[in-house]
XYZ file of C-alpha atoms in Angstrom:
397
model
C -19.092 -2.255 20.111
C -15.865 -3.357 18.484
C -13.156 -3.896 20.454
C -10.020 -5.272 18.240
C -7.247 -3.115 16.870
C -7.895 -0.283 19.185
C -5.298 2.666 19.443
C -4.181 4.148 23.045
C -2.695 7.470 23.125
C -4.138 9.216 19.941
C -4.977 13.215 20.123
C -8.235 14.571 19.167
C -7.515 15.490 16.048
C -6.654 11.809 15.317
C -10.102 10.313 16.829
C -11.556 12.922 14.788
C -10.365 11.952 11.439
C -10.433 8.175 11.823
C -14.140 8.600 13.097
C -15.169 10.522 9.829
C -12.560 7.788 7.738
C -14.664 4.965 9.464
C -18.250 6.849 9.096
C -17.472 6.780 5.278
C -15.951 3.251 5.052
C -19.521 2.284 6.491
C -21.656 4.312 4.290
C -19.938 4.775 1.280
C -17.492 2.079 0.567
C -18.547 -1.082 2.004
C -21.918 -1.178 0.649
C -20.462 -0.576 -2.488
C -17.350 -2.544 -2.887
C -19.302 -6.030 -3.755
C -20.590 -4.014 -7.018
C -17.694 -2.574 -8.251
C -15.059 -4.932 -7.068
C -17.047 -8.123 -9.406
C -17.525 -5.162 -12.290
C -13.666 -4.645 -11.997
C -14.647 -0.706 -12.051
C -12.397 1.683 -10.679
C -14.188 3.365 -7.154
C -14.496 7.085 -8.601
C -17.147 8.254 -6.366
C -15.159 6.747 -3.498
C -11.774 8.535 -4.583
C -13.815 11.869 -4.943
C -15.460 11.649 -1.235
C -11.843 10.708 0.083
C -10.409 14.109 -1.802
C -12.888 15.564 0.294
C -11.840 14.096 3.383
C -8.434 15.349 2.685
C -7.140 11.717 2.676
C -4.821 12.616 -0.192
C -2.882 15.459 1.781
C -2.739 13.612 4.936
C 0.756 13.376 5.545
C 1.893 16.319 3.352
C 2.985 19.449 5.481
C 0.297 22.398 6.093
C 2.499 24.689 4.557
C 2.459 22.837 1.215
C -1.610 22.865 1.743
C -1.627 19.687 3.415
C -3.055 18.503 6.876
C 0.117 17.592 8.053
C -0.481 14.616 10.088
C 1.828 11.846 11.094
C 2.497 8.256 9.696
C 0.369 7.023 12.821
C -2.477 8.634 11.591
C -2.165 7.725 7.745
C -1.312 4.043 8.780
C -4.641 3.726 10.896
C -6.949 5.711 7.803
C -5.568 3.000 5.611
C -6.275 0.027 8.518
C -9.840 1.474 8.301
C -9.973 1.627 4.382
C -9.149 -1.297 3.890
C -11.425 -2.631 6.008
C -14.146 -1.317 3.601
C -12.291 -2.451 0.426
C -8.415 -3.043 0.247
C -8.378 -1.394 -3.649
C -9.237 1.607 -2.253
C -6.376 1.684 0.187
C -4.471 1.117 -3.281
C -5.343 4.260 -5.006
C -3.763 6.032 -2.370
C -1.045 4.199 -1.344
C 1.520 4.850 -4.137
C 0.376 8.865 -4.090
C 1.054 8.956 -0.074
C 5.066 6.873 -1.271
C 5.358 9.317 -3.897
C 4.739 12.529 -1.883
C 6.519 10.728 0.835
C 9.329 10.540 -1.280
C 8.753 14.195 -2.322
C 8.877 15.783 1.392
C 11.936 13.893 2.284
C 14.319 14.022 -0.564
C 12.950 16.283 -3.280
C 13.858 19.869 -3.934
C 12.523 22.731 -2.681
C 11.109 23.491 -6.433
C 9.726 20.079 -6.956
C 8.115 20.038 -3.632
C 6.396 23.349 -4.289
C 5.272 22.248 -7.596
C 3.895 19.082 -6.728
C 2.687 18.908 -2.678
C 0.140 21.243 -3.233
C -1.648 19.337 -6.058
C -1.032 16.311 -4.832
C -2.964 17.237 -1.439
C -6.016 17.671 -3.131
C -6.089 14.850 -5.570
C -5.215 16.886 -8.802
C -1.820 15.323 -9.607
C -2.199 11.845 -8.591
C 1.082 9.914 -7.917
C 2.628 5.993 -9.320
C 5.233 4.444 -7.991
C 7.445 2.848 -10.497
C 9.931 0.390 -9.137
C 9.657 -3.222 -10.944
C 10.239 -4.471 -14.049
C 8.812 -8.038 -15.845
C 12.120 -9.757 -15.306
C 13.023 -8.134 -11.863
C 11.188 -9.984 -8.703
C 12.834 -8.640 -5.987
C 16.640 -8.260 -6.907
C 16.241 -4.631 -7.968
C 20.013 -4.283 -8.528
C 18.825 -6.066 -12.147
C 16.546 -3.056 -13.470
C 17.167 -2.625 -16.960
C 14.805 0.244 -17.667
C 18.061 3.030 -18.456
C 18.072 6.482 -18.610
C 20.722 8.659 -21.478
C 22.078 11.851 -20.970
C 21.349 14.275 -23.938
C 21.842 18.000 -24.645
C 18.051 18.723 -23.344
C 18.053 16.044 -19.808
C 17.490 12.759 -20.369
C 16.078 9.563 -22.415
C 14.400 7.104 -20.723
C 14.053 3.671 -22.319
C 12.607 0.180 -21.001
C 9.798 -1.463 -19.315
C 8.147 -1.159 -15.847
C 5.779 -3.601 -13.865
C 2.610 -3.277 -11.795
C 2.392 0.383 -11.520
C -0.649 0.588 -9.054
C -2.837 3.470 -10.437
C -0.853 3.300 -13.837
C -3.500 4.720 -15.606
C -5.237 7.456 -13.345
C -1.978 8.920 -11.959
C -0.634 11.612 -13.525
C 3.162 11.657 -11.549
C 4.806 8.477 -11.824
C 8.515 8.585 -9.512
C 10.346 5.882 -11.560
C 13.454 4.020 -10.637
C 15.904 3.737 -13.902
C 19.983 3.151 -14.333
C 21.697 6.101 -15.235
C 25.640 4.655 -15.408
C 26.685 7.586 -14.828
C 30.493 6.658 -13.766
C 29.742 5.182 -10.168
C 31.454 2.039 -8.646
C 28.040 0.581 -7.248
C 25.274 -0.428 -9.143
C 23.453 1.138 -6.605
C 24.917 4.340 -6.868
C 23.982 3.914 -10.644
C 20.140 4.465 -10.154
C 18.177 7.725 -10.703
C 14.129 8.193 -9.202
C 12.709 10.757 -12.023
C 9.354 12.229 -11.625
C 7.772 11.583 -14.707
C 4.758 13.503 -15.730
C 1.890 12.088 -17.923
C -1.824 12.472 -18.704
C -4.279 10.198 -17.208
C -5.298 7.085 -18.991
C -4.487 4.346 -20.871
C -2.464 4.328 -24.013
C 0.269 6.879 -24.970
C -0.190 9.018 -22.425
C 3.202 11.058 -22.679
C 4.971 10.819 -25.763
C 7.533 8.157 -25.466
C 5.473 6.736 -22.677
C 2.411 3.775 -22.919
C 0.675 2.738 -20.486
C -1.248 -0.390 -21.410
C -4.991 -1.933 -20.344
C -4.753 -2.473 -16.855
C -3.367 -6.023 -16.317
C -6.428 -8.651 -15.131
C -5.774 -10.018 -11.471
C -7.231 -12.432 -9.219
C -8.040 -10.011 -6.653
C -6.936 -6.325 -6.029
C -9.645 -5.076 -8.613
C -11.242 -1.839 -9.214
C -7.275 -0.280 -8.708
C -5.533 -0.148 -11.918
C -2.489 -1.670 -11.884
C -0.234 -1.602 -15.438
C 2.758 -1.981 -17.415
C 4.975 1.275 -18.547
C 6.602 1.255 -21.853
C 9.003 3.903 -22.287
C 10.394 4.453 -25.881
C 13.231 7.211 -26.084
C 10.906 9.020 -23.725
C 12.344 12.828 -22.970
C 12.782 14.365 -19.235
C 14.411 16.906 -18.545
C 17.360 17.174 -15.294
C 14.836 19.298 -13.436
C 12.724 15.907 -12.867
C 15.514 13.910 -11.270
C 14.091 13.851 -7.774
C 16.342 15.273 -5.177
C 18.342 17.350 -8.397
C 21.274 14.930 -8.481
C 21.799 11.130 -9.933
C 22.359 8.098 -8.440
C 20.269 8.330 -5.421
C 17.165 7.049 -6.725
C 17.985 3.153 -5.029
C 17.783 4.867 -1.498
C 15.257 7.093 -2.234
C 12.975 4.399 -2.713
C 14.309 2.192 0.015
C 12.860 4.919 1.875
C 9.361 4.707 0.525
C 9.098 1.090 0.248
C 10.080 1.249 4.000
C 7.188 3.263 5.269
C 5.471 1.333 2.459
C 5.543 -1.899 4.210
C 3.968 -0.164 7.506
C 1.129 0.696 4.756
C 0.532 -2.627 3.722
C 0.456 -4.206 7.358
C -2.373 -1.663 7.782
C -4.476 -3.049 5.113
C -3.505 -6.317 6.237
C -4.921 -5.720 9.982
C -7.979 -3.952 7.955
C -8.996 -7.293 5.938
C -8.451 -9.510 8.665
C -10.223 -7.239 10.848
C -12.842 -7.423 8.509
C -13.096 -10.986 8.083
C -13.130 -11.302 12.068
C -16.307 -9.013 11.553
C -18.190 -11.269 9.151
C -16.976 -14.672 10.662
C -18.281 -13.727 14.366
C -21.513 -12.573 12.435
C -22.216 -15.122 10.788
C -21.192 -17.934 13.324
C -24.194 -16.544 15.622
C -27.100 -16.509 12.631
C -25.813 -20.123 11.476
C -27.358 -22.671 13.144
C -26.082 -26.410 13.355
C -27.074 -29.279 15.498
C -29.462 -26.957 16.908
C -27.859 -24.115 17.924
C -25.665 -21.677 17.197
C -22.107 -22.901 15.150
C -20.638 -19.831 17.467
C -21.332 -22.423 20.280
C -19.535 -25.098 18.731
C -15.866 -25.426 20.976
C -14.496 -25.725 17.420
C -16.095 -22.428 16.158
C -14.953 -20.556 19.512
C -11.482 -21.383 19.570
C -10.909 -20.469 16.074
C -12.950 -16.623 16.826
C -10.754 -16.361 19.633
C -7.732 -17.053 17.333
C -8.656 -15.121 14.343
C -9.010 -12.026 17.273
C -6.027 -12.672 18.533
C -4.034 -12.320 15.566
C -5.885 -8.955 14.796
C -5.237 -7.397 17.810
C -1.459 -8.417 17.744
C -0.529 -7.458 13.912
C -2.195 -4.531 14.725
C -0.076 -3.613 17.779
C 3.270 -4.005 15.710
C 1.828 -2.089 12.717
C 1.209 0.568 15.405
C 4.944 0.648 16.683
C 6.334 0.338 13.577
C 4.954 3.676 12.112
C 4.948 5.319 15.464
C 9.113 4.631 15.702
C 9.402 6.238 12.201
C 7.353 8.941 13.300
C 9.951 9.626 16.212
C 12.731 9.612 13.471
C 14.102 6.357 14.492
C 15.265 3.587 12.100
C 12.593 1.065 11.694
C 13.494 -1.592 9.089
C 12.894 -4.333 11.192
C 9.884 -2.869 13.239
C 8.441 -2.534 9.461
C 9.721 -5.664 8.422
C 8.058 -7.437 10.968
C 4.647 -5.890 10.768
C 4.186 -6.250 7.232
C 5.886 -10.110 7.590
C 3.699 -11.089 10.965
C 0.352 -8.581 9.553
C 0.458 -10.530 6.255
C 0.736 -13.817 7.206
C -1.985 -13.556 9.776
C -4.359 -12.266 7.565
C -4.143 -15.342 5.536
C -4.693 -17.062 8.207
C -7.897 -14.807 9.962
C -9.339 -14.839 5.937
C -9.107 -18.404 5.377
C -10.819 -19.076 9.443
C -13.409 -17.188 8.094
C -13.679 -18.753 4.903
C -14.087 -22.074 6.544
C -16.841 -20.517 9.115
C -18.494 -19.435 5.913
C -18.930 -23.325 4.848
C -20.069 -23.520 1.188
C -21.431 -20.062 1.085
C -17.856 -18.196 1.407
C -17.188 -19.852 -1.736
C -20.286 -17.867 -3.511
C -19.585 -14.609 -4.608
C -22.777 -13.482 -2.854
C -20.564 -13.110 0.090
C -18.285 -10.718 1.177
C -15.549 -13.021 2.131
C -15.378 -14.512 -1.512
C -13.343 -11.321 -2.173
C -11.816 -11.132 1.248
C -10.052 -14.324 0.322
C -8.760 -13.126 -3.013
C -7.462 -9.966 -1.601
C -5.816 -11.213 0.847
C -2.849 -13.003 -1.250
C -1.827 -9.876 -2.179
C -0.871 -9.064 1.321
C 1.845 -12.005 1.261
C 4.250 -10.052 -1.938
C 3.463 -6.457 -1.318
C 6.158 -4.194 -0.704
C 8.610 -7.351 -0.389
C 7.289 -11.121 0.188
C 7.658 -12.823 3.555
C 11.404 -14.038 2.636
C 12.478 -11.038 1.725
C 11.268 -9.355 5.423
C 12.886 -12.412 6.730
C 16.012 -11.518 4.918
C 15.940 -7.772 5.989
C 15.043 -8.542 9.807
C 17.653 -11.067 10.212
C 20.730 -8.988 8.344
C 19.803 -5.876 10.997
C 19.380 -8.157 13.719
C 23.060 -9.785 12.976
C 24.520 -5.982 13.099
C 22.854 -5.525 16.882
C 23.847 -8.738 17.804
C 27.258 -8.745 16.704
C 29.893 -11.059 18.725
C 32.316 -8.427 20.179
């Protein structure tokens, strides 16, 4: 029985749905995931059973037809999703940031228009925050947004929009200029609506083929060309301007707790399949998991599981108590990432030759796994953030 990146404390409810999340993982995603991921197909099937779990409508509030559970609980789904297949954890990463978003700074109107759908999977959300020449100053967006009689018109370009092309609400950060003395006070979060798909799927708005990655496959990630594209001020999330920069701090925040969950779920998973294999492979006549060399590095790759894991868990469950948790976040997705590099590429080198074959699972573990390193903010950046906030507490008096 498995033993890492355990939980203490969870409710019933919580066992519950992570037992069902992990009896599907097992059944319906990982035997599947080797298929689709070398196909480059996007995981419908999957998403479907996962509407049917409820996945979508985790976090949103019963009363907007959601389940209503906590960060915590969201967090550990994805941990276990991404154990399966770390696209998957994709599709619904940007929809849980964008309904996020919704419960905690839109309006009343938008949240009744959107929570409901969005808790079953019929509007499907994008998160829209880069641009080609941005990186991670976003103080440099260009994408700009024009008052006129009717709202506004949006024009520029966006960058890896995960689920560009199957979501149908995309909350897009944009320059509005609309008189304020910050350049952050100058950016605007619109919910943009659009059809599903590839092309012009709203008019003024293209979304192009999905962009060809390394790793991260079956998930759709794309550009977003907006060309005098029309939205009216009832899309402005929140109702007024120049909040948008915040907003999104916000959901890249609880963002980065998501991605140190899918970090703990690859490495977890590579843990799985190096310990496995290390007792069928046999060297020198016996067992490579009896090699000194072999053991230390299991008991290292475990190790750095169970710890990322552990600050993953306090990071969500200190935003779940309300608290401020930029560092905590900052230094779960920093520590989660890095170690999963490390637990990927152990397991790589357990793997010999065959972990280079795409035969094996940890071909694509090792390709997925860069992605955990720029995420929701590279390693630097973290850095950055953590030692700013640790200056303020630390202040000479």
């Amino acid at each position: 029985m498995a033993r890492l990146a355990q939980t203490e404390g969870l409710t019933e409810e919580q066992s519950e749905i992570l037992k069902a999340v992990k009896v599907f993982v097992d059944e319906q995603i990982i035997p599947a995931a080797q298929e689709l991921e070398h196909q480059d197909e996007y995981p419908t099937e999957i998403v479907e059973g996962l509407k049917e779990l409820g996945i979508f409508g985790l976090v949103i509030p019963e009363e907007y037809d959601g389940l209503g559970e906590s960060l915590l609980t969201y967090a550990l789904c994805v941990e276990e999703i991404a154990r399966g297949w770390m696209s998957v954890s994709g599709v619904i990463n940007t929809h849980f940031i964008v309904a996020y978003m919704l419960m905690q700074h839109g309006t009343e109107e938008q949240k009744q228009k959107y929570l409901p759908r969005m808790a079953t999977g019929e509007v499907r959300g994008a998160f829209s925050m880069s641009e080609p020449g941005l990186g991670s100053d976003v103080s440099a967006i260009k994408t700009k947004a024009t008052r006129t009689d009717e709202g506004y018109e949006i024009t520029g370009q966006k960058m890896w929009l995960t689920n560009g092309g199957s979501s149908t609400l995309v909350a897009t950060l944009v320059k509005t200029d609309e008189g304020e003395d910050s350049v952050y006070k100058n950016m605007t979060t619109f919910l943009v609506e659009k059809e599903p798909g590839f092309g012009e799927t709203a008019p003024g708005l293209t979304i192009p083929g999905k962009i060809d990655k390394m790793g991260y496959k079956g998930v759709d990630t794309t550009e977003a060309i907006f060309e005098n594209h029309q939205v009216s001020a009832d899309q402005v999330l929140g109702g007024k301007t120049g909040k948008g920069f915040y907003q999104m701090m916000d959901g890249v925040e609880v963002g980065r707790v998501n991605v140190a969950a899918r970090a703990v779920g690859v490495a977890n998973r590579a843990f799985e399949l190096g310990i496995s294999y290390a007792q069928q492979r046999e060297t020198f006549g016996k067992p490579i998991a009896q090699h000194q060399a072999i053991l230390f590095r299991l008991a290292e790759m475990a190790t750095k599981v169970e710890t990322a894991h552990a600050m993953m868990v306090r990071a969500a469950r200190q935003k779940d108590a309300g608290e401020r948790n930029d560092v905590e976040a900052g230094m779960a997705k920093m520590l989660a990432s890095e170690y999963c590099n490390e637990v990927v590429q152990d397991s790589f080198r357990i793997h010999g030759g065959y972990g280079y074959s795409k035969e094996y699972e940890i071909e694509r573990l090792y390709r997925e796994a860069a992605f955990m390193l720029i995420g929701e903010g590279t390693s630097d950046i973290q850095k950055m953030i953590i030692g700013r906030r640790l200056l303020e507490d630390y202040k000479l008096r």
